[in-house]
Amino acid sequence: MEPRRTSRTVSDPKVRQVGFFTSQHHHHHHHHLPERSFSEPPLPDPFHTSTSTSSAPVTDVSPSGNLLSPVMILPSRHHSDNLHRLSHRATSPTASFSYFARAVVVRENDDSLLSPGRRGIAVKSPSSVVAASSFPKEKAGGASVEVQNDRPAKSKPLKQKTSKAERRATQEAQRAAKAAAKAFFNLLLKLAVDLYSLAEGSKTSAAVPGPVNSANTKTAKSPKSPSQKNDAVSVAAAEKKAGDRQLEKDRKKDVPHPRMQYDDQSRVEKAKRRAVVKQTEARNRVELFRHLPQYEHGTQLPDLESKFFQLDPMHPAVYKVGLQYLSGDICGGNARCIAMLQAFQETIRSYSTPPEKSLVRDLTAKISSYVSFLNECRPLSISMGNAIRFLKSTIAKLPLSMSESEAKATLQADIDRFINEKIILADNVIVKHAVTKIRDGDVLLTYGASSAVEMVLLHAHELGKQFRVVVVDSRPKLEGQLLLRRLVGRGLGCTYTHINAVSYIMHEVTRVFLGASSILSNGTVYSRVGTACVAMAAHAFGVPVLVCCEAYKFHERVQLDSICFNELGDPDAISKVHGREEINYLDGSTNSENLQLLNLTYDATPSDYVSIVITDYGMVPPTSVPVIVREYRKEHLWI
Amino acid sequence: MWWRSPSFILDRQQQNDTASRNPESISLSSPPPSMADTLQNPNPNTSTSAYYQTRAVVTSDWLAQAQAAVGRHPDDDLPVNDERTKSAAGDAGKPFSVIDEFNSWRKQPDLAEAVAAIRALAAVIRASQATTMMELEIELKKASDSLKSWDTTSISLTAGCDLFIRYVTRTSALEYEDFNSAKSRLIERAEKFGEISCKARRIIAMLSQDFIFDGCTILVHGFSRVVLEVLKTAAQNKKLFRVFCTEGRPDGTGLRLSTELAKLDVPVKLLIDSAVAYSMDEVDMVFVGADGVVESGGIINMMGTYQVALVAHTMNKPVYVAAESYKFARLYPLDQKDMAPALRPIDFGVPIPSKVEVETSNLDYTPPQYLTLLFTDLGVLTPSVVSDELIQLYL
């Protein structure tokens, strides 16, 4: 027991890294404090410590190390608690059934709150995977009775870890319960309840599930052994891991966060509770894309607007940008990224460190909350993720000795530099490179509206190159029209067509210029939906495909399809055509159970269909994107 | 698998012949006396970037192997030293000119143009009267520009000059030294670069030996000194193989290669350029050189390489490219016309009516997807690594 405890505290930081945990405890603590203080007065100190330190993701060796194993999470307690609790129990010995029932409900609630966090751990640390995988089974019970039955079983092994006396007590209680069940199940039910709850009360805080336990002793017993085993496994793993923990931790920083899976009910519920933006989820979602968020369009905006003055933690600049994302006023990777960075700049300008807090930590936390707000408004693009990563690392690297005003000025200047170097100057370099690939007499095809491609075309025109542009567009956004207007306004010869005609128009095209939302490590171009179609058509016709993309949009992730990660747009946008009542055949049937509308926003173009990537580091083949990511990282560290 | 090769029987006969030749080839493989001093001092310059440091170490390693294996090569260093003293003596009389220097280097038949340019540029540094780093850099830039303009169509010349400047002047450590020691360091580095470039061919020949198996048939297109070196080394290693040479119109480069190979007693067959597809099923691998290796990993080479590669790719035969790393160019052609055209008059033997247009381009671009591997002095690379190397060097 002793070695296990130490090892657990050693692997503590692992747990602390999981974002869900800290807020979990917050939530728990605040909402259920009254009940708990009544039902389990000697609240195990880990909870206290974790709530007090939760804002700091530091690796302090705290009792909450017990949290490593998912099985151990709930009533982690200490020897010292026992006496205390016992005495407290004594003062309120008449644990009435009704009270327990109420308490059980509360506990159940707690558990559903905690489970996402636990699952988060399972994803993060391989050592606890086994344990966690057994966990959903228990939870999957769903129906309250089953859950209640499971409860004591789950807490029992935990209790066994506490002390010999306790273990003996538990065993006795179990034996008693079993005997009772064997004999007159129904008759002795009440007795068993009392017996169990008494035994329970004498040693633990959770005590809660006592009464229901006897309802079905068998179920109560069965999950015990697996959980014990899991415990052993996770402990062994923890001991083994203790050595390279630091290394693991560093590596984990690099690992992208597990993405929120929106088909995971409990996590969605949890996230919703914290959400600022209240969104109604769309009903008939396509099965394959259930893991992505999809909301009824237009439900959030009024709600958000009304909240404008209530939400004090959100800086107005961030709020404004969030609303603009939501309403679609700002779109396009670069525009969104710049808007976000400028909003952050604004917040930093008006930021002052609260007393007894450090700027580095507090500001990082603030930025994180802004980011999650923006993410609720519209899922962040990969480029924005990179920019946020840059900002956070800049904040983290501020020397502690720096004064607040200095730090703020540095940060603002750094953001400015990022916007300038990584976006504006990068675009200029891209234009310079791309223009060399345009010859007189070319027919250039572009899809959607990429700001980089637009700059390339305009610059080539300014240089006096003679070429023609084919703008290919698609419903529902029709972004190409905007590009078309600007190009025609500058005197370029343009052809406008919809993507339906791309195979027809392609044979006269000599170059295809595409923009990208992001380019991933395997060279996959992640871009506006339809890009893959255009690239494949071009490939079939032997037309070179040039992708213009700033290097800050590169990401080390690898993606093979457009399903795992994508953004779902408003399904109404594809089912309705505004101003054309006579062809809106779907009116009235959009709520049908049998109809599932899928409005994807992005798609993934395999690197085979991309001839060249034009980036601020020059013209490279798509296979060299990881090389640049690597080099860019290095540069990132220097900044 | 090799015993099913149609050429195997032929090679078996050959085996008996080579057995009688063995004694002389053994005597050839004894290392030359000068090997020792080239092997010393593998990495004297510790302030070079990590990139080239590792390369240099590996290179000298390979060099040792290559020399031990090849052994028989006339030592390049001796004429080098002669030239050096000669040019140094010439300096006293008339003002230094890169082009003259370049031309004097170019007289050596085995020396590639790019290497001659690199040697000439090294001489520029040596002869420079500059007193500041900036001045020297400008001088160097000017010299390389004039070299590049000497033959604008030669990709390896341009690439060699660029790489030299990049390699020699790259590093901030130079800024903290006084000018003279910085200059001597530049010279040192320039020498090293020239040396690596000189040895590149032998390293490539060494590396490619693993890929030539007994009984194989190799199709070669164009005349490339690297490919010749590869085949020569293979013959010296008593590998049994035969070579198909394309004719290489219009300048008959294939004819030249076939005569060279015949001298080595390698069985050679000449094909007209249009017989490539016809004989491809007999071929086990295709070997080509390169004028330039571009950033996509594709190559720019003599006209016809693209179609040879296409045919080989369709018939699932590997296409190997032998190219020195100084041919790596920061170019990215998207298609055949996306290059500065290198034109060459073609003699058709009969008068061509003036109304008939003649395609006179001399180079074509082979995209990377048709190439299997590149043998370079940096190692055996897949096409996508070329860009990796270039990015690391130029970023």
mmCIF file of C-alpha atoms in Angstrom, chain A residues 437 439 511 546 611-612 617 619-621 623-624 627 630-631, chain B residues 295-296 330 332-335 337-338 384 387-388 391-392 395:
data_model
loop_
_atom_site.group_PDB
_atom_site.id
_atom_site.type_symbol
_atom_site.label_atom_id
_atom_site.label_comp_id
_atom_site.label_asym_id
_atom_site.label_seq_id
_atom_site.Cartn_x
_atom_site.Cartn_y
_atom_site.Cartn_z
ATOM 1 C CA LYS A 437 4.570 29.978 -62.617
ATOM 2 C CA ARG A 439 3.061 32.438 -68.342
ATOM 3 C CA ARG A 511 -2.832 25.699 -64.184
ATOM 4 C CA LEU A 546 -0.615 24.639 -57.282
ATOM 5 C CA SER A 611 1.832 19.118 -57.852
ATOM 6 C CA ILE A 612 3.360 21.858 -55.753
ATOM 7 C CA TYR A 617 9.655 29.025 -47.679
ATOM 8 C CA MET A 619 8.006 26.152 -53.739
ATOM 9 C CA VAL A 620 8.095 22.673 -52.321
ATOM 10 C CA PRO A 621 6.472 19.366 -53.132
ATOM 11 C CA THR A 623 5.924 15.649 -49.386
ATOM 12 C CA SER A 624 8.119 18.345 -47.891
ATOM 13 C CA VAL A 627 10.180 19.188 -43.272
ATOM 14 C CA ARG A 630 9.957 20.672 -38.404
ATOM 15 C CA GLU A 631 11.941 23.751 -39.343
ATOM 16 C CA GLU B 295 13.160 20.483 -55.845
ATOM 17 C CA SER B 296 10.259 18.178 -56.629
ATOM 18 C CA ARG B 330 16.157 25.294 -56.468
ATOM 19 C CA TYR B 332 10.454 23.553 -59.624
ATOM 20 C CA PRO B 333 9.259 22.919 -63.161
ATOM 21 C CA LEU B 334 5.594 22.035 -63.326
ATOM 22 C CA ASP B 335 5.749 20.631 -66.809
ATOM 23 C CA LYS B 337 7.728 23.882 -70.960
ATOM 24 C CA ASP B 338 8.295 25.352 -67.538
ATOM 25 C CA SER B 384 11.087 13.416 -51.941
ATOM 26 C CA SER B 387 13.457 18.836 -51.295
ATOM 27 C CA ASP B 388 14.220 18.012 -47.687
ATOM 28 C CA ILE B 391 15.073 23.190 -47.619
ATOM 29 C CA GLN B 392 17.564 22.428 -44.905
ATOM 30 C CA LEU B 395 16.088 27.830 -45.255
#
